[in-house]
Amino acid sequence: MDAVDNVPSAFQRCLAEATDDVPATDGPADAAPGPAPTVDEPALTDAAQPDADASEPMSQDAIATETALPETAAPEAAVDAPTQAELDYQALYGDPYDPVADPTLPEPAQLPTSYDPWEGYNRRMHRFNNAVDRRVARPLARGYVKAVPRPLRLGVSNFFNNLGQPVSAINALLQGKPKQAGQSLGRFLLNTTLGIGGIFDPASDAKLPNRSEDFGQTLGVWGWKRSRYFELPFFGPRTLRDALGMAGDAPLSPLRQVEADRVRIPLQGLQLVDVRAQLLATDSLREGVEDDYSLVRDAWLQRRQYQIFGDRMLEDDDSLPDYLREENNPTVPIDAMPVLPADPGG
């Protein structure tokens, strides 16, 4: 009788084992079911929990919390994990490209600084030169442009430029540029003869370049690379190196060799007016500038730096502005410096 009564119980245990609802037991069939082993309690609890939750409706807050958590975690995982394209790039080329740490990139551009320890004096002298320019030099230059036709003005500029070629030739030779020295000397001879004293410029048609060299540039090539800015009365922007260079060029100036004052002084005056007339085109660049002194100083020093060390730069460097490439950049020449009278007793 007992065996008959135990048949349903044995059948139920076999069904439970087949469906994995309860663990299999090795004990006798009529043993009373005991509590499940402690090791299997978490698994049973986790497995039973969804059934208990499914039987009860979820509140709206629980639904919102459960749906919000995966959405918040997903973007963080997507940001941290590299994309397939990044993995492919790293497999081919190694570490990802960092443009900041790329050793093949050139050095960052550095703005040039102006060496101007005498700025207080230079600013006062700049105001004085501007006053002289507004009242005397610029009105004369404008009148000269209106009164003299352009072909004649071009001939005057060619004449004075040709007078400076011997000085350029000597300084080019002192700087170790024999080819340029020969070209400057060739320009002087060709323009003086075929150009009728330099009024015309057949040397340019003969492909002889027009290079201007002075003793200030020679001192820079010899090693005096950095010199303080120094503005001279009437002569305008210079450096201390260039001021001393003017004294070296003065004895070589052809115009200063003219002893007759009635000839030399008018020629010097015409040369000053011609230089100022060529600079009229730059006046528009200075209009409305907040600090005219800084503009003139920085532009002049940059130009001067190129004149001294420009031969070391590549000729096809497109980054150089046009005004640095132009050889015709007039400044008040050494020829205009007054000649001291000779000692009567000497």
Tab-separated table of C-alpha atoms in Angstrom:
chain	number	residue	atom	x	y	z
A	1	MET	CA	0.000	0.000	0.000
A	2	ASP	CA	2.826	2.255	0.820
A	3	ALA	CA	4.457	1.576	-2.519
A	4	VAL	CA	1.278	2.502	-4.312
A	5	ASP	CA	1.020	5.746	-2.371
A	6	ASN	CA	4.594	6.684	-3.221
A	7	VAL	CA	4.156	6.315	-6.966
A	8	PRO	CA	2.754	9.857	-7.472
A	9	SER	CA	5.546	11.330	-5.377
A	10	ALA	CA	8.233	9.542	-7.339
A	11	PHE	CA	6.574	10.633	-10.594
A	12	GLN	CA	6.519	14.254	-9.456
A	13	ARG	CA	10.215	14.134	-8.540
A	14	CYS	CA	11.081	12.677	-11.916
A	15	LEU	CA	9.082	15.402	-13.662
A	16	ALA	CA	10.786	18.095	-11.583
A	17	GLU	CA	14.219	16.692	-12.445
A	18	ALA	CA	13.336	16.642	-16.128
A	19	THR	CA	12.257	20.283	-16.090
A	20	ASP	CA	15.150	21.410	-13.776
A	21	ASP	CA	12.770	23.014	-11.323
A	22	VAL	CA	14.379	21.313	-8.334
A	23	PRO	CA	17.740	19.659	-7.887
A	24	ALA	CA	17.932	15.904	-8.050
A	25	THR	CA	18.167	14.054	-4.768
A	26	ASP	CA	19.851	10.785	-4.047
A	27	GLY	CA	17.839	9.989	-0.944
A	28	PRO	CA	14.968	7.506	-0.652
A	29	ALA	CA	11.733	8.176	-2.362
A	30	ASP	CA	9.720	8.425	0.806
A	31	ALA	CA	12.085	10.955	2.391
A	32	ALA	CA	10.419	14.183	3.291
A	33	PRO	CA	11.490	17.146	1.175
A	34	GLY	CA	13.874	19.348	3.105
A	35	PRO	CA	15.099	22.834	2.552
A	36	ALA	CA	17.194	23.458	-0.534
A	37	PRO	CA	20.961	23.592	-0.121
A	38	THR	CA	22.356	26.907	0.908
A	39	VAL	CA	24.636	27.128	-2.142
A	40	ASP	CA	21.691	27.008	-4.514
A	41	GLU	CA	19.574	29.617	-2.727
A	42	PRO	CA	20.765	32.658	-4.688
A	43	ALA	CA	20.218	30.902	-7.972
A	44	LEU	CA	16.728	29.875	-6.961
A	45	THR	CA	15.989	33.375	-5.682
A	46	ASP	CA	17.215	35.019	-8.886
A	47	ALA	CA	15.371	32.575	-11.029
A	48	ALA	CA	12.174	33.030	-9.128
A	49	GLN	CA	12.373	36.815	-8.947
A	50	PRO	CA	11.287	37.563	-12.525
A	51	ASP	CA	8.221	35.389	-12.033
A	52	ALA	CA	7.317	37.315	-8.879
A	53	ASP	CA	7.876	40.661	-10.587
A	54	ALA	CA	5.932	39.598	-13.609
A	55	SER	CA	2.980	38.719	-11.457
A	56	GLU	CA	2.883	42.232	-9.994
A	57	PRO	CA	2.403	45.373	-12.094
A	58	MET	CA	5.410	47.731	-12.107
A	59	SER	CA	4.988	51.303	-11.003
A	60	GLN	CA	5.675	54.194	-13.368
A	61	ASP	CA	8.785	55.304	-11.400
A	62	ALA	CA	10.234	51.808	-11.607
A	63	ILE	CA	9.606	51.696	-15.350
A	64	ALA	CA	11.269	55.105	-15.866
A	65	THR	CA	14.267	54.106	-13.784
A	66	GLU	CA	14.714	50.803	-15.525
A	67	THR	CA	14.517	52.324	-19.004
A	68	ALA	CA	16.749	55.306	-18.171
A	69	LEU	CA	19.707	53.362	-16.874
A	70	PRO	CA	20.662	51.627	-20.134
A	71	GLU	CA	20.315	54.900	-22.085
A	72	THR	CA	22.679	56.709	-19.707
A	73	ALA	CA	25.321	54.007	-19.716
A	74	ALA	CA	25.331	53.438	-23.472
A	75	PRO	CA	26.892	56.787	-24.569
A	76	GLU	CA	29.704	56.452	-22.014
A	77	ALA	CA	30.569	53.023	-23.305
A	78	ALA	CA	30.442	54.289	-26.890
A	79	VAL	CA	32.825	57.171	-26.124
A	80	ASP	CA	35.382	55.034	-24.296
A	81	ALA	CA	35.416	52.235	-26.816
A	82	PRO	CA	37.454	52.918	-30.008
A	83	THR	CA	35.659	52.677	-33.300
A	84	GLN	CA	36.508	50.057	-35.877
A	85	ALA	CA	38.105	52.728	-38.090
A	86	GLU	CA	40.407	53.783	-35.247
A	87	LEU	CA	41.371	50.181	-34.590
A	88	ASP	CA	42.153	49.644	-38.276
A	89	TYR	CA	44.266	52.841	-38.410
A	90	GLN	CA	46.180	51.843	-35.282
A	91	ALA	CA	46.805	48.358	-36.691
A	92	LEU	CA	48.278	49.872	-39.877
A	93	TYR	CA	50.147	52.948	-38.628
A	94	GLY	CA	50.570	52.417	-34.900
A	95	ASP	CA	49.424	55.041	-32.401
A	96	PRO	CA	46.821	57.584	-33.497
A	97	TYR	CA	48.195	60.729	-35.195
A	98	ASP	CA	48.718	63.661	-32.850
A	99	PRO	CA	49.268	66.917	-34.820
A	100	VAL	CA	50.456	68.722	-31.704
A	101	ALA	CA	53.277	66.270	-31.050
A	102	ASP	CA	54.235	65.712	-34.701
A	103	PRO	CA	58.041	66.161	-34.853
A	104	THR	CA	57.955	66.728	-38.625
A	105	LEU	CA	55.998	69.978	-38.344
A	106	PRO	CA	57.999	73.238	-38.573
A	107	GLU	CA	58.570	75.440	-35.583
A	108	PRO	CA	55.702	77.809	-34.751
A	109	ALA	CA	55.957	81.302	-36.195
A	110	GLN	CA	57.412	83.890	-33.873
A	111	LEU	CA	56.660	87.555	-34.194
A	112	PRO	CA	59.783	89.667	-34.618
A	113	THR	CA	60.685	91.845	-31.689
A	114	SER	CA	62.131	95.337	-32.007
A	115	TYR	CA	65.239	96.180	-30.021
A	116	ASP	CA	64.419	99.715	-28.929
A	117	PRO	CA	65.941	100.632	-25.534
A	118	TRP	CA	66.035	104.324	-26.558
A	119	GLU	CA	62.316	104.475	-27.265
A	120	GLY	CA	61.758	107.664	-25.247
A	121	TYR	CA	64.281	109.624	-27.293
A	122	ASN	CA	63.222	107.982	-30.543
A	123	ARG	CA	59.572	108.911	-30.050
A	124	ARG	CA	60.453	112.555	-29.476
A	125	MET	CA	62.674	112.569	-32.553
A	126	HIS	CA	59.926	110.841	-34.539
A	127	ARG	CA	57.488	113.631	-33.652
A	128	PHE	CA	60.067	116.207	-34.709
A	129	ASN	CA	60.694	114.460	-38.047
A	130	ASN	CA	56.942	114.155	-38.665
A	131	ALA	CA	56.510	117.887	-38.032
A	132	VAL	CA	59.276	118.703	-40.534
A	133	ASP	CA	57.771	116.255	-42.995
A	134	ARG	CA	54.251	117.752	-42.767
A	135	ARG	CA	55.394	121.338	-43.092
A	136	VAL	CA	58.273	121.046	-45.570
A	137	ALA	CA	59.064	117.700	-47.168
A	138	ARG	CA	55.614	116.419	-48.098
A	139	PRO	CA	54.341	119.719	-49.600
A	140	LEU	CA	57.506	119.957	-51.703
A	141	ALA	CA	57.139	116.355	-52.852
A	142	ARG	CA	53.482	116.853	-53.838
A	143	GLY	CA	54.347	120.006	-55.746
A	144	TYR	CA	57.187	118.193	-57.459
A	145	VAL	CA	54.866	115.383	-58.564
A	146	LYS	CA	52.322	117.844	-59.950
A	147	ALA	CA	54.838	120.032	-61.741
A	148	VAL	CA	57.232	117.447	-63.197
A	149	PRO	CA	56.008	114.788	-65.666
A	150	ARG	CA	56.499	111.196	-64.682
A	151	PRO	CA	59.140	110.361	-67.361
A	152	LEU	CA	61.333	113.166	-66.084
A	153	ARG	CA	60.848	112.072	-62.478
A	154	LEU	CA	61.789	108.533	-63.466
A	155	GLY	CA	64.966	109.850	-65.099
A	156	VAL	CA	65.868	111.766	-61.931
A	157	SER	CA	65.370	108.613	-59.818
A	158	ASN	CA	67.511	106.592	-62.223
A	159	PHE	CA	70.269	109.214	-62.078
A	160	PHE	CA	70.565	109.196	-58.290
A	161	ASN	CA	70.227	105.425	-58.110
A	162	ASN	CA	73.080	105.061	-60.562
A	163	LEU	CA	75.281	107.277	-58.383
A	164	GLY	CA	74.909	104.780	-55.552
A	165	GLN	CA	76.153	101.785	-57.547
A	166	PRO	CA	79.890	102.285	-56.811
A	167	VAL	CA	79.165	102.229	-53.070
A	168	SER	CA	77.045	99.097	-53.547
A	169	ALA	CA	79.819	97.419	-55.503
A	170	ILE	CA	82.439	98.082	-52.826
A	171	ASN	CA	80.207	96.881	-49.994
A	172	ALA	CA	79.192	93.775	-51.939
A	173	LEU	CA	82.871	92.966	-52.353
A	174	LEU	CA	83.474	93.510	-48.620
A	175	GLN	CA	80.598	91.121	-47.881
A	176	GLY	CA	82.161	88.368	-49.966
A	177	LYS	CA	79.851	88.733	-52.980
A	178	PRO	CA	82.154	89.240	-55.963
A	179	LYS	CA	79.461	88.388	-58.509
A	180	GLN	CA	77.100	91.016	-57.111
A	181	ALA	CA	79.944	93.533	-56.947
A	182	GLY	CA	80.650	92.973	-60.634
A	183	GLN	CA	76.970	93.395	-61.483
A	184	SER	CA	76.760	96.708	-59.600
A	185	LEU	CA	79.892	97.977	-61.304
A	186	GLY	CA	78.545	96.830	-64.656
A	187	ARG	CA	75.279	98.678	-64.025
A	188	PHE	CA	77.171	101.859	-63.236
A	189	LEU	CA	79.319	101.710	-66.367
A	190	LEU	CA	76.459	100.744	-68.676
A	191	ASN	CA	73.974	103.308	-67.365
A	192	THR	CA	76.579	106.062	-67.221
A	193	THR	CA	77.535	105.572	-70.872
A	194	LEU	CA	74.550	104.220	-72.787
A	195	GLY	CA	72.097	105.591	-70.250
A	196	ILE	CA	73.411	109.159	-70.646
A	197	GLY	CA	74.702	109.676	-67.137
A	198	GLY	CA	72.215	107.264	-65.605
A	199	ILE	CA	69.042	109.025	-66.738
A	200	PHE	CA	68.034	105.871	-68.587
A	201	ASP	CA	68.385	102.315	-67.322
A	202	PRO	CA	69.660	99.993	-70.078
A	203	ALA	CA	71.299	97.807	-67.406
A	204	SER	CA	67.903	96.476	-66.320
A	205	ASP	CA	67.158	95.554	-69.944
A	206	ALA	CA	70.490	93.711	-69.930
A	207	LYS	CA	69.257	91.642	-66.947
A	208	LEU	CA	71.726	93.170	-64.503
A	209	PRO	CA	69.930	93.162	-61.111
A	210	ASN	CA	69.676	96.337	-59.086
A	211	ARG	CA	71.053	95.599	-55.623
A	212	SER	CA	71.664	98.182	-52.954
A	213	GLU	CA	74.389	97.553	-50.383
A	214	ASP	CA	75.816	99.906	-47.767
A	215	PHE	CA	78.334	99.743	-44.971
A	216	GLY	CA	75.615	99.216	-42.363
A	217	GLN	CA	74.696	95.984	-44.128
A	218	THR	CA	78.369	95.068	-44.309
A	219	LEU	CA	78.702	95.451	-40.538
A	220	GLY	CA	75.663	93.204	-40.129
A	221	VAL	CA	77.200	90.516	-42.347
A	222	TRP	CA	80.461	90.784	-40.412
A	223	GLY	CA	78.674	89.893	-37.173
A	224	TRP	CA	76.870	92.948	-35.819
A	225	LYS	CA	73.487	91.290	-36.171
A	226	ARG	CA	71.488	93.005	-33.431
A	227	SER	CA	71.567	96.756	-33.103
A	228	ARG	CA	69.308	99.128	-31.241
A	229	TYR	CA	66.839	101.256	-33.150
A	230	PHE	CA	67.965	104.859	-33.532
A	231	GLU	CA	66.023	107.623	-35.291
A	232	LEU	CA	68.160	110.427	-36.635
A	233	PRO	CA	66.961	114.006	-37.158
A	234	PHE	CA	65.960	114.557	-40.804
A	235	PHE	CA	67.330	111.125	-41.833
A	236	GLY	CA	64.627	109.150	-40.041
A	237	PRO	CA	64.780	105.443	-39.115
A	238	ARG	CA	68.182	103.865	-38.592
A	239	THR	CA	69.961	101.631	-36.141
A	240	LEU	CA	73.119	102.480	-34.254
A	241	ARG	CA	74.961	100.131	-36.613
A	242	ASP	CA	73.561	101.918	-39.674
A	243	ALA	CA	74.380	105.355	-38.248
A	244	LEU	CA	78.031	104.335	-38.000
A	245	GLY	CA	77.750	102.766	-41.437
A	246	MET	CA	76.735	106.118	-42.896
A	247	ALA	CA	80.039	107.541	-41.758
A	248	GLY	CA	81.801	104.717	-43.603
A	249	ASP	CA	79.873	105.304	-46.844
A	250	ALA	CA	80.187	109.098	-46.851
A	251	PRO	CA	83.739	109.293	-48.267
A	252	LEU	CA	82.706	106.975	-51.146
A	253	SER	CA	79.676	108.979	-52.236
A	254	PRO	CA	80.165	110.474	-55.723
A	255	LEU	CA	77.857	113.387	-55.033
A	256	ARG	CA	79.819	114.436	-51.973
A	257	GLN	CA	82.928	114.671	-54.115
A	258	VAL	CA	81.491	117.708	-55.882
A	259	GLU	CA	83.243	120.657	-54.307
A	260	ALA	CA	81.177	123.449	-55.832
A	261	ASP	CA	78.373	124.241	-53.398
A	262	ARG	CA	76.236	125.856	-56.080
A	263	VAL	CA	76.125	122.486	-57.869
A	264	ARG	CA	76.172	120.020	-54.978
A	265	ILE	CA	73.550	121.631	-52.718
A	266	PRO	CA	70.825	121.871	-55.416
A	267	LEU	CA	71.505	118.251	-56.377
A	268	GLN	CA	71.217	117.172	-52.742
A	269	GLY	CA	67.949	119.054	-52.396
A	270	LEU	CA	66.566	117.488	-55.577
A	271	GLN	CA	67.571	114.052	-54.301
A	272	LEU	CA	65.702	114.599	-51.017
A	273	VAL	CA	62.562	115.718	-52.851
A	274	ASP	CA	62.802	112.724	-55.178
A	275	VAL	CA	63.086	110.314	-52.228
A	276	ARG	CA	60.071	111.875	-50.514
A	277	ALA	CA	58.060	111.732	-53.741
A	278	GLN	CA	58.706	107.992	-53.966
A	279	LEU	CA	57.434	107.588	-50.396
A	280	LEU	CA	54.118	109.360	-51.066
A	281	ALA	CA	52.556	105.991	-51.876
A	282	THR	CA	53.181	104.833	-48.301
A	283	ASP	CA	51.359	107.762	-46.692
A	284	SER	CA	47.987	106.050	-47.058
A	285	LEU	CA	49.259	103.090	-45.017
A	286	ARG	CA	49.964	105.383	-42.074
A	287	GLU	CA	46.661	107.218	-42.044
A	288	GLY	CA	44.521	106.426	-39.020
A	289	VAL	CA	47.189	104.293	-37.368
A	290	GLU	CA	46.983	104.377	-33.590
A	291	ASP	CA	50.761	104.271	-33.092
A	292	ASP	CA	52.599	105.628	-36.111
A	293	TYR	CA	55.966	105.329	-34.411
A	294	SER	CA	55.638	101.569	-33.806
A	295	LEU	CA	54.431	101.012	-37.376
A	296	VAL	CA	57.381	102.840	-38.938
A	297	ARG	CA	59.916	101.272	-36.574
A	298	ASP	CA	58.750	97.666	-36.982
A	299	ALA	CA	58.353	97.913	-40.761
A	300	TRP	CA	61.770	99.512	-41.187
A	301	LEU	CA	63.543	96.992	-38.950
A	302	GLN	CA	61.896	94.078	-40.741
A	303	ARG	CA	62.943	95.477	-44.082
A	304	ARG	CA	66.471	96.093	-42.831
A	305	GLN	CA	66.745	92.564	-41.480
A	306	TYR	CA	65.866	91.205	-44.906
A	307	GLN	CA	68.373	93.485	-46.638
A	308	ILE	CA	71.182	92.125	-44.480
A	309	PHE	CA	70.270	88.450	-44.275
A	310	GLY	CA	67.932	88.076	-47.257
A	311	ASP	CA	70.561	86.316	-49.382
A	312	ARG	CA	70.320	83.346	-47.038
A	313	MET	CA	66.603	82.975	-47.690
A	314	LEU	CA	65.216	81.011	-50.597
A	315	GLU	CA	64.548	83.085	-53.656
A	316	ASP	CA	61.306	81.205	-54.321
A	317	ASP	CA	59.979	81.654	-50.778
A	318	ASP	CA	56.393	82.705	-51.399
A	319	SER	CA	55.865	83.641	-47.761
A	320	LEU	CA	57.937	86.808	-48.132
A	321	PRO	CA	55.799	89.901	-48.692
A	322	ASP	CA	56.307	91.875	-51.875
A	323	TYR	CA	57.641	94.970	-50.159
A	324	LEU	CA	60.578	92.927	-48.831
A	325	ARG	CA	61.469	91.721	-52.315
A	326	GLU	CA	61.515	95.198	-53.855
A	327	GLU	CA	64.989	96.651	-54.141
A	328	ASN	CA	63.712	100.160	-54.657
A	329	ASN	CA	62.925	101.089	-51.075
A	330	PRO	CA	64.102	104.682	-50.774
A	331	THR	CA	65.527	106.148	-47.604
A	332	VAL	CA	67.283	109.427	-47.039
A	333	PRO	CA	70.678	108.738	-48.667
A	334	ILE	CA	74.106	109.467	-47.327
A	335	ASP	CA	74.601	111.806	-50.284
A	336	ALA	CA	72.258	114.266	-48.612
A	337	MET	CA	74.484	114.612	-45.549
A	338	PRO	CA	75.992	118.123	-45.513
A	339	VAL	CA	79.644	118.385	-46.365
A	340	LEU	CA	81.728	120.034	-43.669
A	341	PRO	CA	83.765	122.941	-44.988
A	342	ALA	CA	87.426	122.252	-45.411
A	343	ASP	CA	89.906	123.797	-43.010
A	344	PRO	CA	91.209	126.976	-44.681
A	345	GLY	CA	94.598	126.511	-43.157
A	346	GLY	CA	94.903	122.828	-44.115
